Amino acid sequence: MTHTPIPLPDLTPPDILRCAYMELVVTDLAASRAFYVDVLGLVVTEESDTEIYLRTFEEFIHHNLVLRQGPVAAVASFAFRVRSPEDVDRAQAYYEAMGCRIERRPNGFVNGVGDSVRVEDPLGFPYEFFYAVDHVERLAWRYDLYGAGALVRLDHFNQVTPDVPRGLAYLEGLGFRVTEDIEDSDGVVYAAWVRRKPTVHDTALTGGNGPRMHHIAFATHEKHNIIHICDKLGALRQSDRIERGPGRHGVSNAFYLYLLDPDGHRVEIYTQDYYTGDPDNPVVRWDVHDNQRRDWWGNPVVPSWYTEASLVLDLDGNVQVVEVREEPTEMAVTVGADGFSYTRVGDTEKGFKLGNTL
Ligand code: XXG
Ligand code: FE2
């Protein structure tokens, strides 16, 4: 398949620090509050009848998540913090040069954030860049407030897009570096993880019908914090919020849990990936047939995890049209039992199939 390249401008891209917050449109704000505040324990920075601003325990900027009441569940913004006010200008110039629609708001799009630019990026995602932000109390030392499942940082976004190599070339032009990917021997890329901060990723591209939002991920300190969230959901008779996990990822080596919020927006709870800050950090490439790539213990991925994702909005608040992936999907290749998945390298040549033992 030819991956029609997105022409990249000959301009310095904005210096992106990290993924910083997501604006999520939810259809029942009270139900979402019950999930994100009462169950997950995110900290309310401020709220009104129509919006709730939430942050994690180690955060010092105003929020990591905005919940906004609206008619259709969707994502209004994937927001990244940049290094300086001038980097907001650089972001504007960069996307204008790509011919993207942009909107600049000196007073920000949401409370607590100043001068920002929102763009409809070449993949159809609403990206936002800002530097100016209100500082709030970093609650890291407030152990009197921590619950056993405390969410301490926003870790990453995950985006679904039909053509991963095309999206990757654009993100690499924007300054992201690839940490890991999943591919096959025909050169099909199924997913890739890219970073700015020195963790495994700030966002990832998952190959599928898109643009859609696959998940937003928050970090806990330890694995036992994730187990506590599972126990709490069980005690609340809300175990049906658990979609996948808990488990250990192959990709990223992190411990994980995926939950679905009342609108079906997927939230990952994630902990203990690895440091990637050296310039020669090695790229890890996984074979799509490796049965341990997505779950190190070999547990199967539920089909909904591959197929379901949230819609995203354009700058007018309309839902972006979803385009179908043409290349093979990971679900068809691995869940669809093609007989070529393996746990031990060499099993397939010997004719062994997933589930058989040597
Ligand atoms: O953050 C992640 C993920 O994208 O959510 C999924 C790290 C690893 C994986 S995977 O399912 O590939 O192990
Ligand atoms: Fe993730």
Short mmCIF file of C-alpha atoms and ligand atoms in Angstrom, two decimals:
data_model
loop_
_atom_site.label_atom_id
_atom_site.label_comp_id
_atom_site.label_asym_id
_atom_site.label_seq_id
_atom_site.Cartn_x
_atom_site.Cartn_y
_atom_site.Cartn_z
CA MET A 1 0.00 0.00 0.00
CA THR A 2 1.25 3.52 -0.75
CA HIS A 3 1.06 5.76 2.24
CA THR A 4 0.35 9.13 0.60
CA PRO A 5 2.60 11.48 2.58
CA ILE A 6 1.32 14.58 4.27
CA PRO A 7 3.47 17.47 2.97
CA LEU A 8 5.40 18.78 5.96
CA PRO A 9 6.27 22.46 6.23
CA ASP A 10 9.86 23.60 6.18
CA LEU A 11 9.36 25.34 9.50
CA THR A 12 10.48 24.70 13.07
CA PRO A 13 7.69 22.79 14.79
CA PRO A 14 6.50 23.79 18.26
CA ASP A 15 8.58 22.35 21.11
CA ILE A 16 5.98 20.05 22.68
CA LEU A 17 6.57 19.14 26.32
CA ARG A 18 3.89 16.55 26.97
CA CYS A 19 0.29 15.55 26.61
CA ALA A 20 -1.48 17.82 29.09
CA TYR A 21 -5.24 17.45 29.00
CA MET A 22 -8.21 16.15 27.04
CA GLU A 23 -11.58 17.81 26.66
CA LEU A 24 -14.27 15.14 26.62
CA VAL A 25 -17.89 15.77 25.73
CA VAL A 26 -20.15 13.63 27.89
CA THR A 27 -23.90 13.19 27.65
CA ASP A 28 -24.70 12.89 31.37
CA LEU A 29 -22.37 15.06 33.45
CA ALA A 30 -23.64 13.71 36.77
CA ALA A 31 -23.00 10.12 35.69
CA SER A 32 -19.52 11.06 34.46
CA ARG A 33 -18.79 12.87 37.72
CA ALA A 34 -19.78 9.78 39.66
CA PHE A 35 -17.27 7.75 37.62
CA TYR A 36 -14.30 10.13 37.41
CA VAL A 37 -14.61 11.75 40.85
CA ASP A 38 -16.41 9.29 43.12
CA VAL A 39 -14.91 6.08 41.73
CA LEU A 40 -11.56 7.09 40.20
CA GLY A 41 -10.88 9.89 42.67
CA LEU A 42 -9.68 12.56 40.23
CA VAL A 43 -9.39 15.95 41.96
CA VAL A 44 -11.93 18.64 41.09
CA THR A 45 -10.17 21.94 40.35
CA GLU A 46 -13.44 23.70 39.54
CA GLU A 47 -16.90 22.84 38.27
CA SER A 48 -20.18 24.29 37.06
CA ASP A 49 -23.47 22.83 35.87
CA THR A 50 -21.99 22.19 32.45
CA GLU A 51 -18.26 21.56 32.98
CA ILE A 52 -15.95 19.80 35.43
CA TYR A 53 -12.18 20.40 35.52
CA LEU A 54 -10.22 17.48 36.93
CA ARG A 55 -6.58 16.84 37.73
CA THR A 56 -4.30 14.12 39.02
CA PHE A 57 -2.49 14.18 42.37
CA GLU A 58 0.93 15.20 41.04
CA GLU A 59 -0.34 17.79 38.58
CA PHE A 60 0.35 21.50 39.06
CA ILE A 61 -1.48 22.82 35.99
CA HIS A 62 -5.17 23.59 36.22
CA HIS A 63 -6.48 20.31 34.83
CA ASN A 64 -5.77 17.09 32.94
CA LEU A 65 -9.36 16.39 31.94
CA VAL A 66 -12.32 18.61 31.12
CA LEU A 67 -15.75 16.98 31.10
CA ARG A 68 -18.26 19.07 29.20
CA GLN A 69 -21.95 18.28 28.95
CA GLY A 70 -23.00 17.97 25.31
CA PRO A 71 -25.33 16.20 22.91
CA VAL A 72 -22.88 13.64 21.47
CA ALA A 73 -20.12 11.81 23.34
CA ALA A 74 -16.88 12.82 21.64
CA VAL A 75 -13.44 14.37 22.08
CA ALA A 76 -13.16 18.14 21.63
CA SER A 77 -9.43 18.49 22.24
CA PHE A 78 -6.19 16.55 22.61
CA ALA A 79 -4.15 19.29 24.31
CA PHE A 80 -0.35 19.43 24.50
CA ARG A 81 1.71 21.84 26.57
CA VAL A 82 4.54 23.56 24.70
CA ARG A 83 7.79 24.95 26.12
CA SER A 84 7.19 28.70 25.66
CA PRO A 85 4.60 31.26 24.53
CA GLU A 86 6.47 31.50 21.20
CA ASP A 87 5.85 27.81 20.62
CA VAL A 88 2.14 28.56 20.36
CA ASP A 89 3.01 30.90 17.46
CA ARG A 90 5.17 28.15 15.97
CA ALA A 91 2.28 25.69 16.22
CA GLN A 92 -0.06 28.14 14.50
CA ALA A 93 2.42 28.79 11.66
CA TYR A 94 3.19 25.08 11.27
CA TYR A 95 -0.43 24.01 10.86
CA GLU A 96 -1.31 27.03 8.69
CA ALA A 97 1.53 26.02 6.38
CA MET A 98 0.00 22.52 6.17
CA GLY A 99 -3.27 24.11 5.10
CA CYS A 100 -5.07 23.02 8.27
CA ARG A 101 -7.94 24.90 9.78
CA ILE A 102 -6.83 26.60 13.00
CA GLU A 103 -8.37 28.77 15.69
CA ARG A 104 -6.30 30.92 18.05
CA ARG A 105 -7.79 32.13 21.31
CA PRO A 106 -5.63 34.46 23.44
CA ASN A 107 -7.84 33.71 26.45
CA GLY A 108 -7.97 29.98 25.85
CA PHE A 109 -10.80 27.61 24.99
CA VAL A 110 -11.37 26.41 28.53
CA ASN A 111 -10.90 27.79 32.05
CA GLY A 112 -7.40 27.81 33.51
CA VAL A 113 -5.58 27.86 30.15
CA GLY A 114 -4.43 31.03 28.36
CA ASP A 115 -3.29 31.70 24.81
CA SER A 116 -3.99 28.53 22.81
CA VAL A 117 -4.31 27.35 19.27
CA ARG A 118 -6.64 24.54 18.26
CA VAL A 119 -6.20 22.85 14.89
CA GLU A 120 -7.95 20.26 12.79
CA ASP A 121 -4.84 18.24 12.09
CA PRO A 122 -4.11 16.39 8.83
CA LEU A 123 -5.46 13.15 10.36
CA GLY A 124 -8.70 14.88 11.42
CA PHE A 125 -7.93 15.17 15.14
CA PRO A 126 -8.59 18.32 17.19
CA TYR A 127 -5.09 19.07 18.54
CA GLU A 128 -4.43 22.00 20.87
CA PHE A 129 -1.20 23.70 21.93
CA PHE A 130 -0.78 26.05 24.89
CA TYR A 131 1.84 27.33 27.28
CA ALA A 132 -0.01 29.77 29.55
CA VAL A 133 -1.87 27.97 32.31
CA ASP A 134 -2.99 28.59 35.89
CA HIS A 135 -0.92 26.81 38.50
CA VAL A 136 -2.80 25.00 41.24
CA GLU A 137 -1.68 23.09 44.32
CA ARG A 138 0.32 19.97 43.52
CA LEU A 139 -1.23 17.47 45.91
CA ALA A 140 1.67 14.99 45.75
CA TRP A 141 2.37 15.28 49.49
CA ARG A 142 -1.28 15.34 50.57
CA TYR A 143 -1.43 11.71 51.64
CA ASP A 144 -4.38 12.64 53.79
CA LEU A 145 -6.31 12.99 50.51
CA TYR A 146 -4.99 9.98 48.58
CA GLY A 147 -7.21 6.98 48.05
CA ALA A 148 -5.68 3.53 47.50
CA GLY A 149 -6.24 3.86 43.75
CA ALA A 150 -4.92 7.42 43.42
CA LEU A 151 -4.30 8.62 39.86
CA VAL A 152 -1.09 10.62 39.97
CA ARG A 153 -0.36 11.76 36.39
CA LEU A 154 -1.87 11.98 32.94
CA ASP A 155 0.28 9.53 31.00
CA HIS A 156 -0.92 9.42 27.38
CA PHE A 157 -3.54 9.61 24.68
CA ASN A 158 -4.23 6.92 22.09
CA GLN A 159 -5.68 7.75 18.67
CA VAL A 160 -7.21 5.51 16.00
CA THR A 161 -6.25 6.33 12.43
CA PRO A 162 -6.51 4.25 9.23
CA ASP A 163 -2.95 4.69 7.94
CA VAL A 164 -0.38 4.41 10.73
CA PRO A 165 2.83 5.07 8.67
CA ARG A 166 1.23 8.21 7.19
CA GLY A 167 0.25 9.45 10.64
CA LEU A 168 3.66 8.57 12.05
CA ALA A 169 5.53 10.60 9.43
CA TYR A 170 3.40 13.62 10.35
CA LEU A 171 3.96 13.14 14.11
CA GLU A 172 7.70 12.64 13.62
CA GLY A 173 7.77 15.92 11.65
CA LEU A 174 6.10 17.51 14.67
CA GLY A 175 8.97 16.27 16.84
CA PHE A 176 7.62 13.03 18.26
CA ARG A 177 9.95 10.01 18.42
CA VAL A 178 8.88 6.41 17.97
CA THR A 179 9.35 4.18 21.02
CA GLU A 180 7.69 0.90 19.95
CA ASP A 181 5.51 -0.44 17.16
CA ILE A 182 3.62 -3.55 16.02
CA GLU A 183 4.14 -4.69 12.45
CA ASP A 184 4.25 -7.79 10.26
CA SER A 185 6.72 -9.20 7.78
CA ASP A 186 4.76 -7.65 4.87
CA GLY A 187 5.51 -4.19 6.28
CA VAL A 188 2.00 -3.52 7.59
CA VAL A 189 2.16 -1.32 10.70
CA TYR A 190 -0.69 -1.97 13.11
CA ALA A 191 0.15 0.49 15.88
CA ALA A 192 2.95 2.78 17.04
CA TRP A 193 3.79 4.59 20.28
CA VAL A 194 5.42 8.05 20.17
CA ARG A 195 6.81 10.33 22.81
CA ARG A 196 7.96 13.82 23.71
CA LYS A 197 8.42 13.37 27.46
CA PRO A 198 10.88 10.60 28.44
CA THR A 199 8.31 7.86 29.02
CA VAL A 200 7.12 5.31 26.46
CA HIS A 201 4.59 7.70 24.96
CA ASP A 202 2.50 10.83 24.94
CA THR A 203 0.24 9.44 22.27
CA ALA A 204 -0.06 6.34 20.14
CA LEU A 205 -1.54 5.57 16.76
CA THR A 206 -3.73 2.50 16.60
CA GLY A 207 -4.57 1.32 13.09
CA GLY A 208 -8.33 1.30 12.53
CA ASN A 209 -11.27 3.34 11.36
CA GLY A 210 -10.59 6.94 12.28
CA PRO A 211 -10.10 9.62 13.33
CA ARG A 212 -11.31 8.31 16.69
CA MET A 213 -9.99 8.41 20.26
CA HIS A 214 -9.01 5.00 21.56
CA HIS A 215 -8.26 5.95 25.16
CA ILE A 216 -6.85 8.40 27.63
CA ALA A 217 -4.45 6.96 30.21
CA PHE A 218 -3.75 8.01 33.79
CA ALA A 219 -0.85 6.70 35.84
CA THR A 220 -0.84 5.29 39.35
CA HIS A 221 2.35 4.88 41.42
CA GLU A 222 2.17 1.14 41.83
CA LYS A 223 0.51 -2.00 40.51
CA HIS A 224 -1.44 -2.50 43.73
CA ASN A 225 -3.21 0.82 43.13
CA ILE A 226 -4.66 -0.69 39.94
CA ILE A 227 -5.74 -3.85 41.78
CA HIS A 228 -7.50 -1.62 44.30
CA ILE A 229 -9.47 0.06 41.51
CA CYS A 230 -10.63 -3.39 40.35
CA ASP A 231 -11.61 -4.34 43.92
CA LYS A 232 -13.45 -1.06 44.38
CA LEU A 233 -15.40 -1.50 41.15
CA GLY A 234 -16.33 -4.99 42.30
CA ALA A 235 -17.48 -3.73 45.69
CA LEU A 236 -19.58 -1.06 44.00
CA ARG A 237 -21.09 -3.73 41.71
CA GLN A 238 -19.58 -1.88 38.77
CA SER A 239 -17.28 -4.62 37.52
CA ASP A 240 -18.87 -4.16 34.10
CA ARG A 241 -16.85 -0.94 33.76
CA ILE A 242 -13.77 -3.17 33.35
CA GLU A 243 -13.22 -3.88 29.66
CA ARG A 244 -9.73 -5.43 29.64
CA GLY A 245 -7.19 -6.41 32.27
CA PRO A 246 -5.71 -6.01 34.73
CA GLY A 247 -2.57 -7.24 33.09
CA ARG A 248 0.97 -6.58 32.00
CA HIS A 249 1.51 -5.08 28.56
CA GLY A 250 4.17 -6.46 26.25
CA VAL A 251 4.47 -3.12 24.47
CA SER A 252 5.64 -0.56 27.09
CA ASN A 253 6.06 -3.23 29.82
CA ALA A 254 3.48 -1.28 31.86
CA PHE A 255 0.84 -2.76 34.14
CA TYR A 256 -2.64 -1.85 32.87
CA LEU A 257 -6.42 -1.80 33.24
CA TYR A 258 -8.99 -0.49 30.75
CA LEU A 259 -12.30 0.93 31.92
CA LEU A 260 -15.27 2.31 30.03
CA ASP A 261 -16.89 5.50 31.33
CA PRO A 262 -20.67 6.02 31.22
CA ASP A 263 -20.45 7.21 27.58
CA GLY A 264 -18.14 4.40 26.54
CA HIS A 265 -15.03 6.63 26.48
CA ARG A 266 -12.15 4.30 27.28
CA VAL A 267 -9.81 5.12 30.18
CA GLU A 268 -6.60 3.23 30.82
CA ILE A 269 -4.99 3.04 34.24
CA TYR A 270 -1.28 2.49 33.66
CA THR A 271 1.87 2.20 35.70
CA GLN A 272 5.60 1.49 35.53
CA ASP A 273 6.74 1.81 31.96
CA TYR A 274 10.39 2.68 31.32
CA TYR A 275 12.66 5.70 30.83
CA THR A 276 13.25 6.74 27.22
CA GLY A 277 15.12 10.06 27.54
CA ASP A 278 18.46 9.12 25.93
CA PRO A 279 18.88 10.21 22.31
CA ASP A 280 19.76 6.66 21.26
CA ASN A 281 16.86 5.00 23.06
CA PRO A 282 16.31 1.78 21.07
CA VAL A 283 13.06 1.28 19.17
CA VAL A 284 11.20 -1.93 20.08
CA ARG A 285 9.40 -3.62 17.19
CA TRP A 286 6.84 -6.35 17.86
CA ASP A 287 5.57 -8.94 15.42
CA VAL A 288 1.77 -8.77 15.20
CA HIS A 289 1.73 -12.56 15.59
CA ASP A 290 3.54 -12.42 18.93
CA ASN A 291 0.87 -13.53 21.35
CA GLN A 292 2.50 -11.59 24.21
CA ARG A 293 2.81 -8.20 22.51
CA ARG A 294 -0.36 -6.70 23.97
CA ASP A 295 -0.59 -8.85 27.06
CA TRP A 296 2.66 -10.25 28.39
CA TRP A 297 0.82 -13.11 30.06
CA GLY A 298 -0.83 -14.09 26.78
CA ASN A 299 -4.37 -13.23 27.78
CA PRO A 300 -6.51 -12.52 24.73
CA VAL A 301 -7.57 -8.96 23.95
CA VAL A 302 -11.36 -8.58 23.96
CA PRO A 303 -12.69 -7.75 20.47
CA SER A 304 -14.38 -4.51 21.64
CA TRP A 305 -10.93 -3.15 22.50
CA TYR A 306 -10.01 -3.37 18.82
CA THR A 307 -13.28 -2.13 17.36
CA GLU A 308 -14.75 0.48 19.73
CA ALA A 309 -13.48 4.04 20.08
CA SER A 310 -14.81 7.56 20.65
CA LEU A 311 -15.72 10.06 17.95
CA VAL A 312 -13.77 13.31 17.66
CA LEU A 313 -15.04 16.82 16.88
CA ASP A 314 -13.98 19.44 14.38
CA LEU A 315 -13.51 23.06 15.41
CA ASP A 316 -17.22 23.78 14.90
CA GLY A 317 -18.15 21.00 17.30
CA ASN A 318 -19.34 18.67 14.55
CA VAL A 319 -18.39 15.00 14.53
CA GLN A 320 -15.52 14.20 12.15
CA VAL A 321 -16.29 11.69 9.41
CA VAL A 322 -14.69 8.30 10.14
CA GLU A 323 -12.66 6.71 7.35
CA VAL A 324 -12.25 2.97 7.05
CA ARG A 325 -8.83 1.33 7.37
CA GLU A 326 -7.87 -0.45 4.14
CA GLU A 327 -4.95 -2.49 5.46
CA PRO A 328 -5.44 -5.66 7.53
CA THR A 329 -6.66 -5.07 11.05
CA GLU A 330 -4.96 -6.54 14.06
CA MET A 331 -8.20 -8.09 15.22
CA ALA A 332 -8.63 -9.98 11.97
CA VAL A 333 -5.02 -11.12 12.09
CA THR A 334 -4.80 -12.16 15.72
CA VAL A 335 -8.27 -12.58 17.22
CA GLY A 336 -9.56 -13.97 13.96
CA ALA A 337 -7.46 -17.06 14.67
CA ASP A 338 -5.34 -17.15 11.56
CA GLY A 339 -3.35 -19.93 13.16
CA PHE A 340 -0.10 -17.99 13.01
CA SER A 341 0.04 -16.44 16.44
CA TYR A 342 2.81 -17.78 18.63
CA THR A 343 4.10 -17.66 22.15
CA ARG A 344 7.50 -19.22 21.44
CA VAL A 345 9.35 -18.11 18.33
CA GLY A 346 9.41 -21.02 15.92
CA ASP A 347 6.07 -22.50 16.98
CA THR A 348 4.40 -21.50 13.72
CA GLU A 349 7.02 -23.19 11.57
CA LYS A 350 6.41 -26.35 13.56
CA GLY A 351 2.72 -26.04 12.87
CA PHE A 352 1.75 -25.15 16.41
CA LYS A 353 -1.17 -22.87 16.89
CA LEU A 354 -2.15 -20.50 19.65
CA GLY A 355 -3.21 -22.49 22.68
CA ASN A 356 -1.13 -25.59 21.92
CA THR A 357 1.85 -26.46 24.05
CA LEU A 358 5.14 -27.98 23.05
O1 XXG B 1 -0.47 2.26 26.52
C1 XXG B 1 -0.40 1.17 25.94
C2 XXG B 1 -1.55 0.78 25.10
O2 XXG B 1 -1.51 1.53 23.93
O3 XXG B 1 -2.73 1.16 25.78
C3 XXG B 1 -1.57 -0.64 24.73
C4 XXG B 1 0.73 0.34 25.99
C5 XXG B 1 0.71 -0.92 25.47
C6 XXG B 1 -0.45 -1.41 24.84
S1 XXG B 1 -0.49 -3.01 24.25
O4 XXG B 1 -1.91 -3.49 24.28
O5 XXG B 1 0.03 -3.04 22.89
O6 XXG B 1 0.37 -3.87 25.12
FE FE2 B 2 -2.43 3.08 26.52
#
